[in-house]
Every structure is written in C-alpha cells, then in structure tokens.
Amino acid sequence: MASPTSTTTAATLLHLLLTLVAFLPYSAEAAEPVLVTVYYESLCPDSQRFITTQLYPVWIDLKDIMVLDVNAYGKSSDTSVGEGYTFECQHGPDECEGNMMLTCAKGYIPSEEQFMAFTNCVMTNFVGAAAGKQCAHEAGVDFANIENCYNTVEGQQLQHQVGLKQATLDPQLIYVPWILIDDVFSEEQLSAAQEDLRGVVCEAYQGQKPDLCNNKDFVYQYRHRFDSGI
C-alpha cells in the first residue's frame, strides 16, 4: 500500500506535468493546414480589399495552420500568337501587365513570406506593374528576373498556364476574387471569406485551434453567416 507521502508526491508530479503540457508551444502538426486558393485581378477593387484587409493580415496571424495558392488571372482571356500569347483583362492592359508580373513573382520568389509581402504591397499601391520595383525592394527580393519575365514570352507562357489552371475550376469563376477552401467552393463560403477569412480558416482547421482563433466574435460571425445562408 502506498504511503501518504508517495501518493502526494505522485499527485504533485502529475500536476506539474499537466501544467508543462499546457504551456508547450502550439504545434500546427496536429492536422493538415487549411488550403486557401484565390483567383484575383491586379486592378480589381474587390481583389484589393480582400488581399489587403483579409488574406494578408489573416495569413500573417495564422500561417501555421493555413497555406496559400494565389493566382492572378480572373476575368481574363488569352490568344496564342507565335510562341506567346496576348491577353485581354477586365480592367484593361495595365491589369494584364500587373497580373503577369504577379505570376512571374510567384515563380521567382522562393519564400512565401517575401512573395506575400510583395503581393500585398502591389495590391496596396494598386497601380499594377508600376509598383513592382518599389515592392520588390520592400519585400527584399531581386526585381530583375521578375521584370525580365513579364516583359518576355516567358511571362506570357506562365500566365497562360494560370488561365488553363483556372479553367479547370468547377464551378467556373464568375466573380473576382474567387475563393476556395480546401479545394471546395460555395457561395456562402465566398461571401463569408471576404468578410471574415479568419473565422472561415479557424472553423475549417481540424486540429487544436491556435490562440488567435480563440476569439468568439470571429467564430460567431462566420457560423452565423454560414448557418443563416447569408
């Protein structure tokens, strides 16, 4: 039979162990990260608002539980010309150039942190490719390869590939930005993500929620919209 002293010691050790576990750093390895896929346009006001007020700040906070796939194309079309392509975009030629620059940046910037900083800067300035050099400097990346890419057939070919990728969407894109969560699209989710992406990501994540998800207002806003079909 265990003595009172040994029982007390065991209880104390168990309490200390549980306390230590509670203070261990949060690990995002408990579940797969949430995939947020976005199709947008470089000079689309709704795209600008979503990326600068939702996607980028939420990703900064929740990058441990989410991964991004952002694609600059939207309501564009392309036509084959020799080895390259010409493009028509919803907001004109400057948008086509901006889209292509962002596509080239995605290919030439290896760090997701730098690529997202570059993208957020470009969308904040909202002048398309004209912001490229400044935003590359702010993101700490070499602009030379990006600039050469979007001014040559290389950029045209990469942009065409984005169009082919977008064409596989089901349902097809009819609005910009077009947002999928874990490769799934719904109109309710699209509406919710534009207003409270944090709530959408936190709700979709199947692992232990990080502290920045534990804000009842975020979760309530998303659940209320989803349940009511808003």
Short mmCIF file of N, CA, C and O in Angstrom, two decimals, residues 52-101:
data_model
loop_
_atom_site.label_atom_id
_atom_site.label_comp_id
_atom_site.label_asym_id
_atom_site.label_seq_id
_atom_site.Cartn_x
_atom_site.Cartn_y
_atom_site.Cartn_z
N THR A 52 -5.67 42.85 -49.08
CA THR A 52 -5.03 43.76 -48.11
C THR A 52 -5.71 43.78 -46.75
O THR A 52 -5.04 44.06 -45.75
N THR A 53 -7.00 43.48 -46.68
CA THR A 53 -7.69 43.54 -45.38
C THR A 53 -8.04 42.18 -44.82
O THR A 53 -8.37 42.08 -43.63
N GLN A 54 -8.00 41.13 -45.64
CA GLN A 54 -8.33 39.79 -45.17
C GLN A 54 -7.17 38.81 -45.37
O GLN A 54 -6.58 38.34 -44.41
N LEU A 55 -6.84 38.52 -46.62
CA LEU A 55 -5.89 37.45 -46.89
C LEU A 55 -4.53 37.67 -46.24
O LEU A 55 -4.03 36.80 -45.52
N TYR A 56 -3.92 38.82 -46.48
CA TYR A 56 -2.57 39.03 -45.97
C TYR A 56 -2.53 39.12 -44.45
O TYR A 56 -1.75 38.40 -43.81
N PRO A 57 -3.36 39.96 -43.81
CA PRO A 57 -3.28 40.01 -42.34
C PRO A 57 -3.67 38.70 -41.65
O PRO A 57 -3.08 38.34 -40.64
N VAL A 58 -4.64 37.98 -42.20
CA VAL A 58 -5.03 36.70 -41.59
C VAL A 58 -3.91 35.68 -41.78
O VAL A 58 -3.59 34.92 -40.85
N TRP A 59 -3.29 35.67 -42.96
CA TRP A 59 -2.18 34.75 -43.19
C TRP A 59 -1.01 35.06 -42.24
O TRP A 59 -0.38 34.15 -41.71
N ILE A 60 -0.73 36.33 -42.00
CA ILE A 60 0.33 36.70 -41.06
C ILE A 60 0.06 36.08 -39.69
O ILE A 60 0.97 35.55 -39.04
N ASP A 61 -1.19 36.10 -39.26
CA ASP A 61 -1.54 35.57 -37.94
C ASP A 61 -1.64 34.05 -37.91
O ASP A 61 -1.32 33.42 -36.91
N LEU A 62 -2.12 33.45 -39.01
CA LEU A 62 -2.47 32.03 -38.98
C LEU A 62 -1.66 31.18 -39.94
O LEU A 62 -2.08 30.08 -40.32
N LYS A 63 -0.48 31.64 -40.33
CA LYS A 63 0.31 30.90 -41.32
C LYS A 63 0.68 29.49 -40.86
O LYS A 63 0.99 28.63 -41.69
N ASP A 64 0.63 29.23 -39.55
CA ASP A 64 0.93 27.89 -39.05
C ASP A 64 -0.17 26.88 -39.37
O ASP A 64 0.07 25.67 -39.33
N ILE A 65 -1.37 27.37 -39.68
CA ILE A 65 -2.47 26.44 -39.94
C ILE A 65 -3.09 26.65 -41.32
O ILE A 65 -4.13 26.08 -41.62
N MET A 66 -2.47 27.49 -42.16
CA MET A 66 -3.02 27.70 -43.50
C MET A 66 -1.92 27.81 -44.54
O MET A 66 -0.81 28.24 -44.23
N VAL A 67 -2.21 27.37 -45.74
CA VAL A 67 -1.30 27.53 -46.87
C VAL A 67 -2.07 28.22 -47.98
O VAL A 67 -3.30 28.10 -48.08
N LEU A 68 -1.35 28.95 -48.83
CA LEU A 68 -1.98 29.76 -49.85
C LEU A 68 -1.64 29.31 -51.26
O LEU A 68 -0.54 28.81 -51.52
N ASP A 69 -2.58 29.49 -52.15
CA ASP A 69 -2.35 29.34 -53.58
C ASP A 69 -3.06 30.52 -54.25
O ASP A 69 -4.27 30.47 -54.49
N VAL A 70 -2.33 31.59 -54.51
CA VAL A 70 -2.92 32.81 -55.08
C VAL A 70 -2.55 32.91 -56.55
O VAL A 70 -1.40 32.71 -56.93
N ASN A 71 -3.53 33.26 -57.37
CA ASN A 71 -3.38 33.23 -58.82
C ASN A 71 -3.98 34.49 -59.43
O ASN A 71 -5.18 34.76 -59.27
N ALA A 72 -3.16 35.24 -60.15
CA ALA A 72 -3.62 36.49 -60.77
C ALA A 72 -4.08 36.22 -62.20
O ALA A 72 -3.27 36.10 -63.12
N TYR A 73 -5.39 36.10 -62.36
CA TYR A 73 -5.95 35.89 -63.70
C TYR A 73 -7.38 36.45 -63.75
O TYR A 73 -7.61 37.49 -64.34
N GLY A 74 -8.33 35.78 -63.12
CA GLY A 74 -9.69 36.30 -63.04
C GLY A 74 -10.41 36.31 -64.37
O GLY A 74 -10.31 35.38 -65.17
N LYS A 75 -11.12 37.41 -64.64
CA LYS A 75 -11.92 37.51 -65.87
C LYS A 75 -11.03 37.99 -67.02
O LYS A 75 -11.22 39.06 -67.60
N SER A 76 -10.05 37.17 -67.35
CA SER A 76 -9.12 37.44 -68.44
C SER A 76 -9.29 36.38 -69.52
O SER A 76 -9.93 35.35 -69.31
N SER A 77 -8.69 36.65 -70.66
CA SER A 77 -8.65 35.66 -71.73
C SER A 77 -7.35 35.83 -72.48
O SER A 77 -6.72 36.89 -72.40
N ASP A 78 -6.90 34.79 -73.15
CA ASP A 78 -5.66 34.91 -73.91
C ASP A 78 -5.78 34.26 -75.27
O ASP A 78 -6.61 33.36 -75.49
N THR A 79 -4.97 34.73 -76.19
CA THR A 79 -4.95 34.24 -77.56
C THR A 79 -3.52 33.90 -77.94
O THR A 79 -2.60 34.70 -77.69
N SER A 80 -3.33 32.75 -78.54
CA SER A 80 -2.00 32.31 -78.94
C SER A 80 -1.48 33.15 -80.10
O SER A 80 -2.19 33.37 -81.09
N VAL A 81 -0.23 33.63 -79.97
CA VAL A 81 0.44 34.39 -81.02
C VAL A 81 1.88 33.90 -81.09
O VAL A 81 2.70 34.22 -80.23
N GLY A 82 2.20 33.08 -82.10
CA GLY A 82 3.54 32.52 -82.18
C GLY A 82 3.82 31.65 -80.97
O GLY A 82 3.03 30.76 -80.62
N GLU A 83 4.95 31.93 -80.30
CA GLU A 83 5.31 31.17 -79.09
C GLU A 83 4.68 31.74 -77.83
O GLU A 83 4.78 31.14 -76.77
N GLY A 84 4.06 32.91 -77.96
CA GLY A 84 3.49 33.57 -76.80
C GLY A 84 1.99 33.76 -76.89
O GLY A 84 1.30 33.07 -77.64
N TYR A 85 1.50 34.73 -76.10
CA TYR A 85 0.06 34.96 -76.01
C TYR A 85 -0.20 36.46 -75.82
O TYR A 85 0.63 37.19 -75.26
N THR A 86 -1.36 36.90 -76.30
CA THR A 86 -1.85 38.22 -75.97
C THR A 86 -3.02 38.05 -75.00
O THR A 86 -3.72 37.03 -75.04
N PHE A 87 -3.23 39.04 -74.16
CA PHE A 87 -4.23 38.93 -73.11
C PHE A 87 -5.22 40.09 -73.15
O PHE A 87 -4.85 41.21 -73.50
N GLU A 88 -6.44 39.81 -72.78
CA GLU A 88 -7.46 40.83 -72.56
C GLU A 88 -7.94 40.68 -71.11
O GLU A 88 -8.23 39.56 -70.68
N CYS A 89 -8.00 41.80 -70.41
CA CYS A 89 -8.33 41.76 -68.98
C CYS A 89 -9.51 42.69 -68.67
O CYS A 89 -9.74 43.68 -69.37
N GLN A 90 -10.20 42.38 -67.61
CA GLN A 90 -11.41 43.11 -67.23
C GLN A 90 -11.15 44.60 -67.04
O GLN A 90 -11.98 45.44 -67.39
N HIS A 91 -9.97 44.94 -66.50
CA HIS A 91 -9.66 46.34 -66.21
C HIS A 91 -8.57 46.90 -67.11
O HIS A 91 -7.88 47.84 -66.75
N GLY A 92 -8.43 46.31 -68.28
CA GLY A 92 -7.55 46.88 -69.29
C GLY A 92 -6.13 46.33 -69.32
O GLY A 92 -5.76 45.46 -68.53
N PRO A 93 -5.32 46.87 -70.27
CA PRO A 93 -3.95 46.36 -70.47
C PRO A 93 -3.05 46.47 -69.24
O PRO A 93 -2.20 45.60 -69.03
N ASP A 94 -3.23 47.52 -68.43
CA ASP A 94 -2.39 47.65 -67.24
C ASP A 94 -2.63 46.50 -66.27
O ASP A 94 -1.71 46.06 -65.58
N GLU A 95 -3.87 46.04 -66.22
CA GLU A 95 -4.17 44.90 -65.35
C GLU A 95 -3.51 43.64 -65.89
O GLU A 95 -2.97 42.83 -65.11
N CYS A 96 -3.52 43.45 -67.21
CA CYS A 96 -2.86 42.28 -67.80
C CYS A 96 -1.37 42.27 -67.43
O CYS A 96 -0.81 41.23 -67.07
N GLU A 97 -0.75 43.45 -67.51
CA GLU A 97 0.67 43.54 -67.18
C GLU A 97 0.89 43.26 -65.69
O GLU A 97 1.83 42.54 -65.31
N GLY A 98 0.02 43.81 -64.86
CA GLY A 98 0.13 43.56 -63.41
C GLY A 98 -0.08 42.10 -63.06
O GLY A 98 0.63 41.55 -62.22
N ASN A 99 -1.08 41.48 -63.70
CA ASN A 99 -1.31 40.05 -63.46
C ASN A 99 -0.08 39.22 -63.81
O ASN A 99 0.34 38.33 -63.06
N MET A 100 0.52 39.54 -64.96
CA MET A 100 1.67 38.78 -65.41
C MET A 100 2.86 38.98 -64.49
O MET A 100 3.61 38.05 -64.20
N MET A 101 3.03 40.22 -64.01
CA MET A 101 4.13 40.49 -63.09
C MET A 101 3.96 39.66 -61.81
O MET A 101 4.92 39.07 -61.30
#
